[in-house]
Amino acid sequence: MQKIVKQNDTLIVPDNPTIPFIEGDGIGKEITSSVKRIIDKAVEKAFGGEKKIEWMEVLAGEKAYNQAGSWLPQETMDAFREYLVGIKGPLTTPVGEGIRSLNVALRQELDLYVCLRPVRWFKGVTTPLLEPEKVNVTIFRENTEDIYAGIEWAAGTPELQKVLKFLKEEMGVAKIRFPETTSIGVKPVSVEGTERLVRAAIQYAVEHKLPSVTLVHKGNIMKFTEGGFKKWGYALAEREFPNETFTENKFNKIKTEKGLEAAVSAYNEAVESGKVFIKDVIADAFLQNTLLKPEEYSVIATLNLNGDYISDQLAAMVGGIGIAPGANINYNTGHAIFEATHGTAPDIAGKNKANPCSMLLSGVMMLEYMGWNKAGELITSALETLFEKGIATSDLTRFMKNGQAKSTLEFSEEVILQIEQSIS
């Protein structure tokens, strides 16, 4: 078994890397098998058989519970830790028992601090927008802090009473309106967590020559957490990327000291020289703006809860979560898990109706992360061709004017055929 390793800030990928995968629950079995076949065909076509993935199944979710008595066996965590890069289907989160969320557990255990969600439109896919082609956004969602840290206490418990007593007697908090029926959660947001997330977003924008990074926050209300995120994000940009960026903070400073004309001139000069503009926006205004003027945003850096809302809204704007890929990455250690961003869809499980594109496009992200871009491009090109022809699974074709609905297996075969017929 050949392992992907990180050496001197560089990912070293052998020709035959072992990739751990989690099949997933519900529709996971159907889409994962299809995704593996399509990726294998793309790699074979792109590299003429010189490269090949060795797939290694690891267990999580219902399958793991049934076979190993654990929702997330230690062996699975060890495999992702050892082999660095993996992919997973959708997982069931146990209700009333076990861990809070399997996905959150994987992210926190491996410190996968970036949830990376690129959102783009495919021609032929019906959307609620008049001009969906204007949506081309990459979201960097902080993955380990905020309320997803899971620090909370239930109403009526002794633990909650201790927290209330401390808040009232030690901290002077008097704004809890109904203390007897209140549950309380804690929202940790750190300088370090903010900086590594914003650093990754800026580096991505610089490397891909994108015009802006927008810090999305609710700092007008949560002044020390989300407000801190904004403040620390700007400080990081100005300290570590002075030659690559121009910040809204700097624009406002010039405007105050020298006037609007001087600030606009400095901004135009920065843009013309290829600098990335670092700006910020309140979360609720951002959600409105993305509908009215989505072309103004290219890279988003935001906290965990905001990122959850934003990712799904932007996905809906280009046709739905069924074509929304995602990855969880630690750029420092190299660890990355690519995943289907939707749920297990138990209502259609086993019916050969599931759309494999979210996991498949996450597989494209995985190939790009590995440096196997040529294989990823073959898959993306195949999807572009099929969607433009109206060929997709029923969740997409039901909105297409001349859609041709295909089963999971039929659609996968269509993708493979397109790859085979492509000119390498």
Coordinates of C-alpha atoms in Angstrom, one line a residue:
M1 CA 0.0 0.0 0.0
Q2 CA 1.4 3.3 -1.1
K3 CA 0.7 6.3 1.1
I4 CA 0.2 10.0 0.4
V5 CA 2.6 12.0 2.6
K6 CA 3.3 15.6 3.4
Q7 CA 6.9 16.7 3.2
N8 CA 8.2 20.2 3.5
D9 CA 4.7 21.7 3.0
T10 CA 4.3 19.6 -0.2
L11 CA 1.9 16.7 -0.7
I12 CA 3.7 13.8 -2.2
V13 CA 1.4 11.5 -4.1
P14 CA 2.6 8.1 -5.4
D15 CA 1.3 6.6 -8.7
N16 CA -0.8 4.1 -6.8
P17 CA -2.0 5.7 -3.6
T18 CA -4.3 4.0 -1.1
I19 CA -7.4 6.0 -0.6
P20 CA -9.7 5.1 2.4
F21 CA -13.4 5.5 1.7
I22 CA -16.6 5.3 3.7
E23 CA -19.4 3.9 1.7
G24 CA -22.1 5.8 3.6
D25 CA -25.6 5.1 4.7
G26 CA -28.9 5.2 2.8
I27 CA -28.0 6.0 -0.8
G28 CA -24.3 5.8 0.1
K29 CA -23.9 2.3 -1.3
E30 CA -25.3 3.3 -4.7
I31 CA -23.5 6.5 -5.2
T32 CA -20.1 5.5 -3.8
S33 CA -19.8 2.5 -6.1
S34 CA -20.6 4.7 -9.1
V35 CA -18.2 7.4 -8.0
K36 CA -15.3 5.0 -7.6
R37 CA -15.9 3.5 -11.1
I38 CA -16.1 6.9 -12.7
I39 CA -12.9 8.2 -10.9
D40 CA -11.1 5.0 -11.9
K41 CA -12.1 5.5 -15.6
A42 CA -11.0 9.1 -15.5
V43 CA -7.6 8.3 -14.0
E44 CA -7.0 5.5 -16.5
K45 CA -8.0 7.7 -19.4
A46 CA -5.9 10.7 -18.2
F47 CA -2.7 8.8 -17.4
G48 CA -2.8 5.8 -19.7
G49 CA -2.7 3.3 -16.9
E50 CA 0.4 4.8 -15.3
K51 CA -1.6 5.9 -12.2
K52 CA -4.3 4.0 -10.3
I53 CA -6.1 4.5 -7.0
E54 CA -6.2 1.5 -4.6
W55 CA -9.4 1.9 -2.7
M56 CA -9.6 0.8 0.9
E57 CA -13.0 0.6 2.6
V58 CA -13.3 1.8 6.2
L59 CA -16.4 1.8 8.3
A60 CA -18.6 4.5 9.8
G61 CA -22.3 5.0 10.4
E62 CA -24.9 2.3 10.4
K63 CA -22.7 -0.2 8.6
A64 CA -20.0 0.2 11.2
Y65 CA -22.5 -0.1 14.0
N66 CA -24.0 -3.3 12.6
Q67 CA -20.6 -4.9 11.9
A68 CA -18.4 -3.5 14.6
G69 CA -20.7 -2.2 17.3
S70 CA -19.4 1.4 16.9
W71 CA -20.7 4.3 14.9
L72 CA -17.1 5.4 14.2
P73 CA -14.5 2.8 14.9
Q74 CA -11.0 3.9 16.0
E75 CA -9.6 1.9 13.0
T76 CA -11.5 4.3 10.6
M77 CA -10.0 7.4 12.3
D78 CA -6.5 5.7 12.3
A79 CA -6.8 5.0 8.5
F80 CA -7.7 8.6 7.7
R81 CA -4.9 9.8 9.9
E82 CA -2.4 7.5 8.3
Y83 CA -3.3 7.8 4.6
L84 CA -4.0 11.6 4.7
V85 CA -6.6 11.7 1.9
G86 CA -10.0 10.0 1.8
I87 CA -13.6 10.3 0.6
K88 CA -17.0 9.5 2.2
G89 CA -20.6 9.1 1.3
P90 CA -23.4 10.5 3.5
L91 CA -23.7 9.2 7.1
T92 CA -26.6 8.8 9.5
T93 CA -26.2 10.6 12.8
P94 CA -27.5 8.5 15.6
V95 CA -30.5 9.9 17.3
G96 CA -30.7 9.9 21.1
E97 CA -27.4 8.0 21.5
G98 CA -23.8 8.0 20.5
I99 CA -21.8 11.0 19.2
R100 CA -23.4 14.3 18.3
S101 CA -22.5 14.0 14.6
L102 CA -20.2 11.6 12.7
N103 CA -19.2 14.3 10.3
V104 CA -18.4 16.8 13.1
A105 CA -16.4 14.1 14.9
L106 CA -14.2 13.4 11.9
R107 CA -13.6 17.1 11.4
Q108 CA -12.7 17.8 15.0
E109 CA -10.6 14.6 15.6
L110 CA -8.5 15.3 12.5
D111 CA -8.6 19.0 13.0
L112 CA -9.9 19.6 9.5
Y113 CA -10.3 23.3 10.0
V114 CA -11.4 24.2 6.5
C115 CA -14.8 23.2 5.1
L116 CA -14.2 24.0 1.4
R117 CA -17.3 24.4 -0.7
P118 CA -16.9 25.6 -4.3
V119 CA -20.2 26.6 -6.0
R120 CA -20.7 27.1 -9.7
W121 CA -23.4 26.6 -12.3
F122 CA -23.5 24.0 -15.0
K123 CA -25.2 25.0 -18.2
G124 CA -28.4 23.1 -18.7
V125 CA -29.2 22.8 -15.0
T126 CA -32.4 24.7 -14.1
T127 CA -32.1 27.2 -11.2
P128 CA -34.3 29.9 -9.6
L129 CA -31.9 32.6 -10.9
L130 CA -32.2 34.5 -14.2
E131 CA -28.4 34.6 -14.5
P132 CA -26.9 31.7 -12.6
E133 CA -23.7 31.9 -14.6
K134 CA -22.8 34.9 -12.3
V135 CA -22.5 32.5 -9.4
N136 CA -18.9 31.3 -9.0
V137 CA -17.9 31.3 -5.4
T138 CA -15.6 29.3 -3.2
I139 CA -16.5 29.1 0.5
F140 CA -14.0 28.7 3.3
R141 CA -16.1 27.7 6.3
E142 CA -14.3 27.4 9.7
N143 CA -14.9 23.8 10.7
T144 CA -13.8 23.3 14.4
E145 CA -15.1 26.2 16.5
D146 CA -18.3 28.3 16.9
I147 CA -21.4 26.5 18.3
Y148 CA -20.4 23.3 16.5
A149 CA -17.9 22.8 19.3
G150 CA -20.9 21.3 21.1
I151 CA -20.4 23.0 24.4
E152 CA -23.9 23.3 25.8
W153 CA -26.0 22.4 28.8
A154 CA -29.7 21.3 28.9
A155 CA -32.4 23.2 30.8
G156 CA -33.2 21.8 34.2
T157 CA -29.9 19.9 34.7
P158 CA -27.6 20.3 37.7
E159 CA -24.8 21.3 35.2
L160 CA -26.9 24.1 33.8
Q161 CA -27.7 25.3 37.3
K162 CA -23.9 25.6 38.0
V163 CA -23.5 27.6 34.8
L164 CA -26.4 29.9 35.6
K165 CA -25.1 30.5 39.1
F166 CA -21.6 31.3 37.8
L167 CA -23.0 33.7 35.1
K168 CA -25.2 35.5 37.6
E169 CA -23.0 35.6 40.7
E170 CA -19.5 35.8 39.2
M171 CA -20.0 37.5 35.9
G172 CA -23.0 39.8 36.7
V173 CA -25.1 38.5 33.8
A174 CA -28.7 39.6 34.3
K175 CA -30.1 39.3 30.8
I176 CA -31.2 35.6 30.9
R177 CA -35.0 36.2 30.7
F178 CA -36.3 32.7 31.7
P179 CA -33.5 31.0 33.6
E180 CA -35.6 28.1 34.8
T181 CA -36.3 26.9 31.3
T182 CA -33.2 28.1 29.5
S183 CA -30.5 25.9 27.9
I184 CA -27.1 27.5 27.3
G185 CA -24.4 27.0 24.6
V186 CA -21.0 28.5 24.4
K187 CA -19.6 29.9 21.1
P188 CA -15.8 29.7 21.1
V189 CA -14.0 31.8 18.4
S190 CA -10.2 32.1 18.6
V191 CA -7.5 34.2 17.0
E192 CA -5.7 31.1 15.9
G193 CA -8.8 29.5 14.4
T194 CA -9.7 32.6 12.6
E195 CA -6.2 33.3 11.3
R196 CA -5.6 29.8 9.8
L197 CA -9.0 29.9 8.1
V198 CA -8.5 33.4 6.6
R199 CA -4.9 32.6 5.7
A200 CA -6.1 29.6 3.6
A201 CA -8.8 31.6 1.9
I202 CA -6.4 34.4 1.0
Q203 CA -3.7 31.9 -0.3
Y204 CA -6.4 30.3 -2.4
A205 CA -7.5 33.6 -3.9
V206 CA -3.9 34.6 -4.6
E207 CA -3.0 31.3 -6.2
H208 CA -6.1 31.3 -8.4
K209 CA -5.9 35.0 -9.2
L210 CA -9.3 35.8 -7.8
P211 CA -10.4 39.4 -7.2
S212 CA -11.6 39.3 -3.6
V213 CA -12.0 37.6 -0.2
T214 CA -15.1 38.5 1.8
L215 CA -15.2 38.0 5.5
V216 CA -18.9 37.2 6.3
H217 CA -19.8 37.7 10.0
K218 CA -22.5 39.0 12.4
G219 CA -20.1 41.2 14.3
N220 CA -22.6 43.9 14.8
I221 CA -24.3 41.8 17.4
M222 CA -21.7 39.2 18.6
K223 CA -19.0 41.8 18.9
F224 CA -16.2 39.7 20.5
T225 CA -16.7 36.4 18.6
E226 CA -17.9 37.3 15.1
G227 CA -16.6 40.8 15.5
G228 CA -13.3 39.3 16.5
F229 CA -13.3 37.2 13.4
K230 CA -13.6 40.3 11.3
K231 CA -10.9 42.2 13.2
W232 CA -8.5 39.3 13.3
G233 CA -9.1 38.5 9.6
Y234 CA -8.2 42.0 8.5
A235 CA -5.1 42.1 10.7
L236 CA -3.9 38.8 9.3
A237 CA -4.3 40.0 5.7
E238 CA -2.4 43.2 6.4
R239 CA 0.3 41.5 8.4
E240 CA 1.0 38.4 6.3
F241 CA -0.1 39.5 2.8
P242 CA 0.8 43.2 2.5
N243 CA 2.0 42.8 -1.1
E244 CA -0.8 40.6 -2.3
T245 CA -3.9 42.3 -0.8
F246 CA -5.6 45.6 -0.4
T247 CA -8.1 45.7 2.5
E248 CA -11.3 47.6 3.0
N249 CA -9.8 48.8 6.3
K250 CA -6.9 50.4 4.4
F251 CA -9.4 52.0 1.9
N252 CA -11.4 53.5 4.8
K253 CA -8.2 54.8 6.5
I254 CA -7.1 56.5 3.3
K255 CA -10.6 57.9 2.9
T256 CA -10.5 59.4 6.4
E257 CA -7.0 60.8 6.1
K258 CA -6.9 61.9 2.4
G259 CA -10.4 61.9 1.1
L260 CA -12.6 59.6 -1.1
E261 CA -10.8 60.4 -4.3
A262 CA -7.4 59.3 -2.9
A263 CA -9.0 56.1 -1.5
V264 CA -10.6 55.2 -4.8
S265 CA -7.3 55.9 -6.6
A266 CA -5.5 53.6 -4.2
Y267 CA -8.1 50.9 -4.7
N268 CA -8.0 51.1 -8.5
E269 CA -4.2 50.9 -8.4
A270 CA -4.4 47.8 -6.2
V271 CA -6.9 46.1 -8.5
E272 CA -4.9 46.9 -11.6
S273 CA -1.8 45.4 -10.1
G274 CA -3.7 42.2 -9.3
K275 CA -4.0 42.5 -5.6
V276 CA -6.8 40.7 -3.8
F277 CA -9.4 43.0 -2.2
I278 CA -10.2 41.9 1.4
K279 CA -13.7 43.2 2.5
D280 CA -16.4 42.2 4.9
V281 CA -20.1 42.1 5.1
I282 CA -22.8 41.3 7.7
A283 CA -24.2 37.8 7.2
D284 CA -27.8 38.8 6.6
A285 CA -26.8 41.5 4.1
F286 CA -24.6 38.9 2.4
L287 CA -27.5 36.5 1.9
Q288 CA -29.5 39.2 0.2
N289 CA -26.5 40.4 -1.9
T290 CA -25.8 37.0 -3.2
L291 CA -29.2 36.9 -4.8
L292 CA -29.0 40.5 -6.1
K293 CA -25.4 40.7 -7.2
P294 CA -23.6 37.3 -6.8
E295 CA -20.8 38.4 -9.2
E296 CA -19.4 40.6 -6.5
Y297 CA -18.2 37.6 -4.5
S298 CA -15.4 35.1 -5.4
V299 CA -13.9 33.7 -2.1
I300 CA -15.8 33.7 1.2
A301 CA -14.3 33.2 4.6
T302 CA -16.8 32.7 7.4
L303 CA -17.5 31.0 10.7
N304 CA -19.0 27.6 11.2
L305 CA -22.7 28.3 11.5
N306 CA -22.8 31.1 8.9
G307 CA -20.9 28.8 6.6
D308 CA -23.6 26.1 7.0
Y309 CA -26.4 28.5 5.9
I310 CA -24.3 30.2 3.1
S311 CA -23.2 26.9 1.6
D312 CA -26.7 25.5 1.2
Q313 CA -28.2 28.8 -0.1
L314 CA -25.5 29.2 -2.8
A315 CA -25.9 25.6 -3.8
A316 CA -29.7 26.1 -4.2
M317 CA -28.9 29.1 -6.4
V318 CA -27.2 26.9 -9.0
G319 CA -29.5 23.9 -8.9
G320 CA -29.3 22.3 -5.5
I321 CA -27.2 20.4 -3.1
G322 CA -27.2 17.4 -5.4
I323 CA -24.4 19.0 -7.5
A324 CA -22.6 20.7 -4.5
P325 CA -19.2 19.2 -3.6
G326 CA -17.3 19.6 -0.4
A327 CA -14.1 18.9 1.4
N328 CA -12.7 19.1 4.9
I329 CA -9.0 20.0 4.9
N330 CA -6.1 20.7 7.2
Y331 CA -3.6 22.5 5.0
N332 CA -0.9 22.2 7.6
T333 CA -0.9 18.4 8.0
G334 CA -2.3 17.6 4.6
H335 CA -5.2 15.6 6.0
A336 CA -8.4 15.9 3.8
I337 CA -11.7 14.1 3.6
F338 CA -13.9 14.8 0.6
E339 CA -17.6 14.2 1.0
A340 CA -21.1 14.2 -0.4
T341 CA -22.7 17.3 1.1
H342 CA -26.2 15.9 1.2
G343 CA -28.0 13.5 3.5
T344 CA -28.6 9.7 3.3
A345 CA -32.1 10.1 1.5
P346 CA -33.5 6.9 3.0
D347 CA -36.8 7.4 1.0
I348 CA -35.0 6.6 -2.2
A349 CA -32.3 4.3 -0.9
G350 CA -32.0 1.1 -2.9
K351 CA -34.2 2.4 -5.7
N352 CA -31.4 3.3 -8.2
K353 CA -32.6 7.0 -8.2
A354 CA -29.8 8.7 -6.3
N355 CA -27.8 11.5 -7.8
P356 CA -24.0 10.8 -7.5
C357 CA -22.8 14.2 -8.6
S358 CA -22.2 15.8 -5.2
M359 CA -19.8 13.0 -4.2
L360 CA -18.5 12.8 -7.7
L361 CA -17.6 16.5 -7.8
S362 CA -16.1 16.1 -4.4
G363 CA -14.0 13.3 -6.0
V364 CA -12.9 15.9 -8.6
M365 CA -11.8 18.1 -5.8
M366 CA -9.9 15.2 -4.3
L367 CA -8.1 14.6 -7.7
E368 CA -7.2 18.2 -7.9
Y369 CA -5.9 18.2 -4.3
M370 CA -3.7 15.2 -5.3
G371 CA -2.4 17.1 -8.3
W372 CA -4.2 14.8 -10.7
N373 CA -6.1 17.7 -12.4
K374 CA -6.3 16.1 -15.8
A375 CA -8.5 13.3 -14.5
G376 CA -10.7 15.7 -12.6
E377 CA -11.1 17.8 -15.8
L378 CA -12.3 14.8 -17.7
I379 CA -15.1 14.2 -15.2
T380 CA -16.1 17.9 -15.1
S381 CA -16.2 18.1 -18.9
A382 CA -18.4 14.9 -19.1
L383 CA -20.9 16.4 -16.6
E384 CA -21.0 19.7 -18.5
T385 CA -21.8 17.8 -21.7
L386 CA -24.5 15.7 -20.2
F387 CA -26.2 18.5 -18.3
E388 CA -26.3 20.6 -21.4
K389 CA -28.0 17.8 -23.2
G390 CA -30.5 17.5 -20.4
I391 CA -29.2 14.1 -19.2
A392 CA -29.2 13.7 -15.4
T393 CA -30.9 11.9 -12.6
S394 CA -34.5 12.7 -11.9
D395 CA -33.9 15.3 -9.1
L396 CA -32.4 17.5 -11.8
T397 CA -34.3 16.5 -15.0
R398 CA -37.7 17.2 -13.4
F399 CA -36.9 20.9 -13.7
M400 CA -35.2 20.7 -17.1
K401 CA -37.3 21.6 -20.2
N402 CA -36.2 18.6 -22.1
G403 CA -34.7 16.5 -19.3
Q404 CA -33.9 12.9 -19.9
A405 CA -34.1 11.2 -16.5
K406 CA -31.6 8.4 -15.9
S407 CA -31.1 6.0 -13.0
T408 CA -28.0 6.1 -10.9
L409 CA -26.4 3.4 -12.9
E410 CA -27.5 4.7 -16.3
F411 CA -26.2 8.2 -15.5
S412 CA -22.9 6.8 -14.3
E413 CA -22.5 4.8 -17.5
E414 CA -23.2 8.0 -19.5
V415 CA -20.5 9.8 -17.6
I416 CA -18.0 6.9 -18.2
L417 CA -19.0 6.9 -21.9
Q418 CA -18.3 10.6 -22.2
I419 CA -14.9 10.1 -20.5
E420 CA -14.0 7.2 -22.9
Q421 CA -14.9 9.3 -25.9
S422 CA -12.9 12.3 -24.8
I423 CA -9.7 13.2 -26.5
S424 CA -6.9 12.7 -24.0

